[in-house]
Each structure stands twice: as structure tokens, then as C-alpha cells.
Coordinates of C-alpha atoms in Angstrom, one line a residue:
Chain A
X159 CA 103.6 -35.4 -62.5
X160 CA 103.1 -31.7 -63.1
X161 CA 101.2 -32.5 -66.2
X162 CA 98.8 -34.7 -64.4
X163 CA 98.4 -32.0 -61.6
X164 CA 97.4 -29.5 -64.3
X165 CA 94.8 -32.0 -65.9
X166 CA 93.3 -32.7 -62.6
X167 CA 92.9 -28.9 -61.8
X168 CA 91.6 -28.5 -65.3
X169 CA 88.9 -31.3 -64.7
X170 CA 88.0 -29.9 -61.2
X171 CA 87.8 -26.6 -62.5
X172 CA 85.5 -27.7 -65.5
X173 CA 83.3 -29.8 -63.2
X174 CA 83.1 -26.7 -60.7
X175 CA 82.2 -24.3 -63.5
X176 CA 79.4 -26.7 -65.0
X177 CA 77.9 -27.3 -61.3
X178 CA 77.7 -23.7 -61.0
X179 CA 76.0 -23.2 -64.4
X180 CA 73.6 -26.0 -63.8
X181 CA 72.8 -24.9 -60.3
X182 CA 72.2 -21.4 -61.5
X183 CA 70.1 -22.6 -64.4
X184 CA 67.8 -24.9 -62.0
X185 CA 67.6 -22.3 -59.2
X186 CA 67.3 -19.2 -61.4
X187 CA 65.6 -16.1 -59.9
X188 CA 62.1 -15.1 -60.6
X189 CA 61.3 -12.3 -62.9
X190 CA 61.6 -8.9 -61.0
X191 CA 58.7 -7.0 -62.7
X192 CA 59.3 -3.9 -60.5
X193 CA 62.6 -3.4 -62.3
X194 CA 61.5 -4.5 -65.6
X195 CA 60.8 -2.1 -68.5
X196 CA 57.1 -1.9 -69.3
X197 CA 56.3 -3.4 -72.7
X198 CA 53.2 -1.3 -72.8
X199 CA 52.2 1.9 -71.2
X200 CA 48.3 2.6 -71.7
X201 CA 45.2 3.7 -69.9
X202 CA 42.6 1.3 -68.0
X203 CA 39.9 2.1 -70.6
X204 CA 42.2 1.3 -73.6
X205 CA 43.5 -2.2 -71.9
X206 CA 39.8 -3.3 -71.0
X207 CA 38.4 -2.3 -74.4
X208 CA 40.9 -4.6 -76.1
X209 CA 40.0 -7.5 -74.1
X210 CA 36.4 -6.8 -74.5
X211 CA 36.8 -6.3 -78.3
X212 CA 38.7 -9.6 -78.8
X213 CA 39.7 -11.5 -75.7
X214 CA 41.9 -14.1 -77.7
X215 CA 43.9 -11.5 -79.5
X216 CA 44.4 -9.2 -76.3
X217 CA 45.4 -12.5 -74.2
X218 CA 47.9 -13.2 -76.7
X219 CA 49.2 -9.7 -76.8
X220 CA 49.3 -8.9 -73.2
X221 CA 49.6 -12.3 -71.2
X222 CA 52.7 -12.3 -69.0
X223 CA 53.9 -9.0 -70.1
X224 CA 54.8 -6.1 -67.9
X225 CA 52.7 -3.5 -68.3
X226 CA 51.9 0.1 -66.8
X227 CA 48.3 1.2 -66.5
X228 CA 47.1 4.6 -65.9
X229 CA 43.8 5.4 -64.5
X230 CA 41.5 6.6 -61.6
X231 CA 42.1 4.6 -58.4
X232 CA 38.9 3.2 -57.2
X233 CA 39.3 0.7 -54.5
X234 CA 42.2 -0.4 -52.3
X235 CA 42.7 -3.1 -49.6
X236 CA 45.8 -4.5 -47.8
X237 CA 46.9 -6.5 -50.8
X238 CA 45.3 -5.2 -54.0
X239 CA 43.9 -2.3 -55.8
X240 CA 41.4 -1.6 -58.3
X241 CA 41.7 1.1 -61.2
X242 CA 38.2 2.1 -62.7
X243 CA 36.4 -1.0 -61.6
X244 CA 38.1 -3.0 -64.5
X245 CA 41.6 -3.5 -63.9
X246 CA 42.7 -5.5 -60.7
X247 CA 46.3 -5.4 -59.4
X248 CA 47.6 -7.8 -56.5
X249 CA 50.3 -6.0 -55.1
X250 CA 53.8 -7.4 -55.0
X251 CA 54.9 -8.5 -51.4
X252 CA 56.9 -5.6 -50.4
X253 CA 54.6 -2.9 -51.8
X254 CA 52.6 -0.7 -49.6
X255 CA 49.0 -0.2 -51.0
X256 CA 48.2 3.6 -51.8
X257 CA 46.7 5.7 -48.9
X258 CA 42.9 6.4 -48.9
X259 CA 43.7 10.0 -50.0
X260 CA 44.7 8.7 -53.3
X261 CA 41.2 7.4 -54.2
X262 CA 39.6 8.9 -57.2
X263 CA 43.0 10.3 -58.1
X264 CA 45.0 9.4 -61.1
X265 CA 47.5 6.6 -60.6
X266 CA 50.0 4.6 -62.6
X267 CA 50.4 1.1 -61.7
X268 CA 52.9 -1.5 -63.1
X269 CA 52.5 -5.2 -62.9
X270 CA 52.4 -8.6 -64.9
X271 CA 49.1 -9.2 -66.8
X272 CA 48.0 -12.7 -65.8
X273 CA 44.7 -12.5 -68.1
X274 CA 41.1 -11.8 -68.4
X275 CA 38.8 -12.6 -65.4
X276 CA 35.5 -13.3 -67.5
X277 CA 33.4 -13.7 -64.4
X278 CA 33.7 -10.2 -63.1
X279 CA 35.0 -8.7 -66.6
X280 CA 38.3 -7.5 -65.1
X281 CA 41.9 -7.8 -66.5
X282 CA 44.1 -9.0 -63.7
X283 CA 47.5 -8.3 -62.8
X284 CA 50.0 -9.6 -60.2
X285 CA 53.4 -8.5 -58.7
X286 CA 52.3 -4.9 -59.1
X287 CA 54.0 -1.8 -58.0
X288 CA 53.0 1.9 -57.8
X289 CA 55.0 4.1 -60.4
X290 CA 55.8 7.6 -59.3
X291 CA 54.9 10.1 -62.1
Chain B
X51 CA -6.3 -5.0 -50.4
X52 CA -5.3 -4.9 -54.0
X53 CA -2.6 -2.3 -53.2
X54 CA -1.0 -4.4 -50.6
X55 CA -0.9 -7.4 -53.0
X56 CA 0.6 -5.4 -55.6
X57 CA 3.2 -3.9 -53.2
X58 CA 4.0 -7.6 -51.8
X59 CA 4.4 -8.8 -55.5
X60 CA 6.7 -5.8 -56.4
X61 CA 8.9 -6.5 -53.5
X62 CA 9.0 -10.4 -54.1
X63 CA 10.1 -9.7 -57.8
X64 CA 12.4 -7.1 -56.7
X65 CA 14.2 -9.6 -54.2
X66 CA 14.3 -12.1 -56.9
X67 CA 16.0 -9.8 -59.2
X68 CA 18.8 -9.0 -57.0
X69 CA 20.2 -12.6 -56.2
X70 CA 22.5 -12.3 -53.5
X71 CA 26.3 -12.7 -54.5
X72 CA 29.2 -13.3 -52.4
X73 CA 32.5 -12.9 -54.1
X74 CA 36.3 -12.8 -53.6
X75 CA 39.0 -11.8 -56.1
X76 CA 41.8 -12.9 -53.9
X77 CA 40.8 -16.5 -53.2
X78 CA 43.6 -19.1 -52.4
X79 CA 44.4 -22.2 -54.3
X80 CA 47.2 -24.4 -53.1
X81 CA 48.4 -27.0 -55.5
X82 CA 50.6 -29.8 -54.1
X83 CA 52.1 -32.7 -56.3
X84 CA 55.2 -33.5 -54.4
X85 CA 56.7 -37.0 -53.9
X86 CA 58.9 -37.8 -50.9
X87 CA 62.5 -37.4 -51.2
X88 CA 62.3 -35.1 -54.2
X89 CA 62.1 -31.2 -54.5
X90 CA 58.5 -30.1 -53.4
X91 CA 56.3 -29.6 -56.6
X92 CA 53.8 -26.9 -55.1
X93 CA 52.4 -23.7 -55.9
X94 CA 49.9 -21.0 -54.5
X95 CA 47.5 -19.1 -56.3
X96 CA 46.3 -16.1 -54.3
X97 CA 44.2 -14.2 -57.1
X98 CA 41.3 -16.4 -57.6
X99 CA 38.1 -15.0 -58.5
X100 CA 34.8 -16.9 -56.9
X101 CA 31.2 -16.2 -56.9
X102 CA 28.7 -17.9 -54.6
X103 CA 25.1 -17.2 -55.3
X104 CA 23.5 -17.7 -52.0
X105 CA 19.9 -18.1 -52.9
X106 CA 20.7 -21.0 -55.3
X107 CA 24.1 -22.5 -53.9
X108 CA 25.7 -22.1 -57.4
X109 CA 29.3 -21.4 -57.4
X110 CA 31.6 -20.1 -60.1
X111 CA 35.4 -20.1 -59.8
X112 CA 38.1 -18.7 -62.1
X113 CA 41.8 -19.2 -61.7
X114 CA 44.2 -17.5 -64.1
X115 CA 46.8 -20.1 -64.6
X116 CA 49.7 -17.6 -64.8
X117 CA 48.9 -16.4 -61.3
X118 CA 50.2 -19.8 -59.9
X119 CA 53.5 -19.1 -58.1
X120 CA 56.2 -21.6 -57.4
X121 CA 59.1 -21.0 -55.0
X122 CA 61.3 -22.3 -57.9
X123 CA 61.3 -19.9 -61.0
X124 CA 62.1 -22.8 -63.5
X125 CA 59.6 -24.9 -62.0
X126 CA 56.8 -22.3 -62.6
X127 CA 58.1 -21.9 -66.2
X128 CA 58.0 -25.5 -66.9
X129 CA 54.4 -25.8 -65.2
X130 CA 53.1 -23.0 -67.4
X131 CA 54.9 -23.9 -70.8
X132 CA 55.1 -27.6 -70.8
X133 CA 52.1 -28.9 -68.6
X134 CA 49.5 -26.4 -68.3
X135 CA 50.2 -24.6 -71.8
X136 CA 49.0 -21.4 -70.1
X137 CA 49.3 -19.3 -73.3
X138 CA 47.0 -21.5 -75.0
X139 CA 44.9 -22.2 -72.1
X140 CA 45.0 -19.3 -69.6
X141 CA 42.1 -20.1 -67.6
X142 CA 41.1 -22.9 -65.0
X143 CA 37.4 -22.7 -64.1
X144 CA 34.9 -24.5 -61.8
X145 CA 31.1 -24.3 -62.2
X146 CA 29.3 -26.2 -59.7
X147 CA 26.7 -26.1 -57.0
X148 CA 26.7 -26.7 -53.2
X149 CA 23.7 -29.1 -52.5
X150 CA 20.9 -27.9 -50.1
X151 CA 22.9 -24.9 -49.5
X152 CA 21.3 -22.4 -47.2
X153 CA 22.5 -19.1 -46.1
X154 CA 20.1 -18.9 -43.2
X155 CA 21.1 -22.2 -41.7
X156 CA 21.8 -21.3 -38.0
X157 CA 25.0 -23.5 -38.0
X158 CA 28.1 -21.3 -37.9
X159 CA 30.1 -24.1 -39.5
X160 CA 28.5 -26.7 -41.9
X161 CA 29.7 -29.2 -44.4
X162 CA 28.0 -29.7 -47.7
X163 CA 28.3 -31.8 -50.9
X164 CA 29.5 -29.9 -53.8
X165 CA 29.6 -31.0 -57.3
X166 CA 30.4 -29.3 -60.6
X167 CA 32.7 -29.1 -63.7
X168 CA 36.3 -28.5 -63.4
X169 CA 38.0 -27.3 -66.7
X170 CA 41.8 -27.2 -66.8
X171 CA 44.0 -27.5 -69.9
X172 CA 41.1 -27.3 -72.2
X173 CA 39.5 -30.4 -70.6
X174 CA 36.5 -30.8 -68.3
X175 CA 35.8 -33.4 -65.6
X176 CA 33.1 -33.6 -63.1
X177 CA 34.4 -33.2 -59.5
X178 CA 32.6 -34.2 -56.2
X179 CA 33.8 -32.8 -53.0
X180 CA 32.9 -31.8 -49.5
X181 CA 32.9 -28.1 -48.8
X182 CA 32.9 -26.5 -45.6
X183 CA 31.1 -23.1 -45.2
X184 CA 31.9 -20.9 -42.1
X185 CA 29.9 -17.8 -41.3
X186 CA 32.5 -15.1 -40.6
X187 CA 30.3 -12.1 -39.5
X188 CA 28.8 -10.9 -42.7
X189 CA 31.2 -12.7 -44.7
X190 CA 31.4 -16.5 -45.7
X191 CA 34.6 -18.6 -45.6
X192 CA 34.6 -21.6 -48.0
X193 CA 37.0 -24.3 -47.7
X194 CA 37.6 -27.5 -49.7
X195 CA 40.1 -29.8 -51.2
X196 CA 40.2 -32.5 -53.6
X197 CA 42.5 -34.6 -55.9
X198 CA 43.0 -34.4 -59.5
X199 CA 45.2 -36.5 -61.8
X200 CA 47.1 -34.7 -64.6
X201 CA 46.0 -37.4 -67.2
X202 CA 42.4 -36.5 -66.7
X203 CA 43.1 -33.4 -68.2
X204 CA 45.4 -34.7 -70.9
X205 CA 48.6 -33.3 -69.3
X206 CA 51.4 -35.4 -70.3
X207 CA 54.1 -35.6 -67.7
X208 CA 57.5 -37.0 -69.4
X209 CA 59.0 -40.3 -68.2
X210 CA 62.2 -38.4 -67.2
X211 CA 60.4 -36.5 -64.4
X212 CA 57.5 -38.9 -63.8
X213 CA 58.8 -40.1 -60.5
X214 CA 59.2 -36.6 -59.3
X215 CA 55.7 -35.5 -59.6
X216 CA 52.8 -37.1 -57.8
X217 CA 50.1 -39.0 -59.9
X218 CA 47.6 -37.4 -57.4
X219 CA 47.6 -33.5 -57.3
X220 CA 45.9 -32.1 -54.3
X221 CA 44.1 -28.8 -54.6
X222 CA 43.2 -27.0 -51.5
X223 CA 40.8 -24.1 -51.6
X224 CA 40.3 -21.1 -49.2
X225 CA 37.9 -18.4 -50.2
X226 CA 37.0 -15.4 -48.1
X227 CA 33.7 -14.3 -49.8
X228 CA 32.2 -10.9 -49.0
X229 CA 28.8 -9.9 -50.0
X230 CA 28.6 -7.7 -53.2
X231 CA 27.2 -4.4 -52.4

């Protein structure tokens, strides 16, 4: 009787743990770009140069990576910002855009590179946040 | 007289040289391939680029595939790695034109026919759709939706999940286009 109880408890425990592991796998969290370390830290002009020199190589190198870009802030709106007319950042949901006073000033922005926009010749990022120097 | 003519010619050339473009960098694409009774298969893309040339009705759209966001992180991973292969094919594009488009048409809201080439996963397919153009002050709102099938773009859905993903994927488009200064 005692032995059977122990086996039952063992099986239940095993099933429970497997369910938990399975659930955590299927409903795993999204990446949190803001807390990830940047794989590359570089200037806006370096980054755009890489894409314009060889788009395929640059895509392979930077796509889906967390990157911090330094440059002059050129344009802001409610959900996005542009650095030096060549790097576009869609801000992460809970990030406030910089203030208009910061336009034309140096800024550092961290985000996930989603690729090269060949229509407007810009590199695009999403889930971006402002890095305080 | 000659001067006036030259002057007129100059301005005509000038206005043609500056074809008017309306653009967005934050266009919305909604992707939906859900099957009833299963977990919704849908994603939103909010960083689509689109350029509408109002003199010709030509339209170019580019969506970077990594920009599609799913609520379920694992679904997003599978979408990128197994189906869209976004490391190899990072872009989805549409190049087309809106038939008889006229920016000077007085109607605030008008439906047009649009056709063009949709390229996904490295494969191109011709798309015909109705598009609604709404004049929103100085800006233009463009809305359309159409159905695509994964097999048209050589995207294979494994048998194991076939019943959970619809054979008809609906793509809904909403662009707020602003005149490029």
C-alpha cells in the first residue's frame, strides 16, 4: 500500500513537472531587448556603410541582433525616431520618445535590427530604447 | 512671348521632375491564419514602409519579415525559422499600381482596383485587390486586404500542424501616408 502510494505520487510529480516544462516551452517569454547586452555598439554612419557596401553580408551579421547605435537624433514622433536620416527605430511599447530639445544632439539607442529597407535606404530597428550615457 | 513659353516649359519640366510621393515608415500589416478552436495564428507588423506616387498611382511596399510580432514567442520563432525563413528571405515586397488613381478626385473616400507583384519567401505572385483611399487632411489613408495561400510562395506547412493553420492567410493593410517634403 505504502509502496503503491509512493509510485502514484512519483508519477503525479513527474507528469506535473513535464506539464510545467511543456507549458513554459510553448508559452515562453519574448526576448527583452532592453535588458539584453548589445552584440555591437557602433555609429550610425558605420552601420549604414556596412549595409550599402554589401547588403547580404551586413544582413547576415546584424539581423535579429541587439545593437546600440550612436548618432545625431534627427526626427521623432510618438512611436519612432530617426538617427542621421539613415537609421530608423520603432520604440518599444513602454519607451517614451526623446524630447524635441534632443533633436540635433548625440544620442544612443538600443534595439533589435530587423533589416535593410531598400526603398528608403534605411536600416530598421524595433523594440528600441534610449541608452543613457 | 518666347520668354513666357520658356518659363512655362521650365515649370512643366520642374513639376514632372518632382513626382509627388506619399510615404509611411510605420505602416500596419495584420496577418491572420487562424483556425477555429485552435490557438489564434496572427501577427501584426507596424514598421512597414510604403511609397505611393500620386502622379502615376504606383505603389511600393516593403515589410521586413522579422518585424512581424506574434503574441506567442514560440510561434514567432517558428514563423521566422521554419516557414518564412527570414534569415534567407528577410523582405516581403509588393510592387504595383492603383488603376486610374487621381489625387485630385474630389471624393474623400474612393475605392480603386490595384494589382501588382507580391514577393514573399523569394517567390512572386500577382495580386489583384480593391483598395480604399481616404483623404485625411493633407495625408492619405490607404486600406486593403487580400488572401494568400502559403503554398503559392513555396511555404510548406508540416502535416503535424496543418489543421491548426488556415490554408487561406488574410493580410490586412493600413497605411497612413504623408507627403514627403
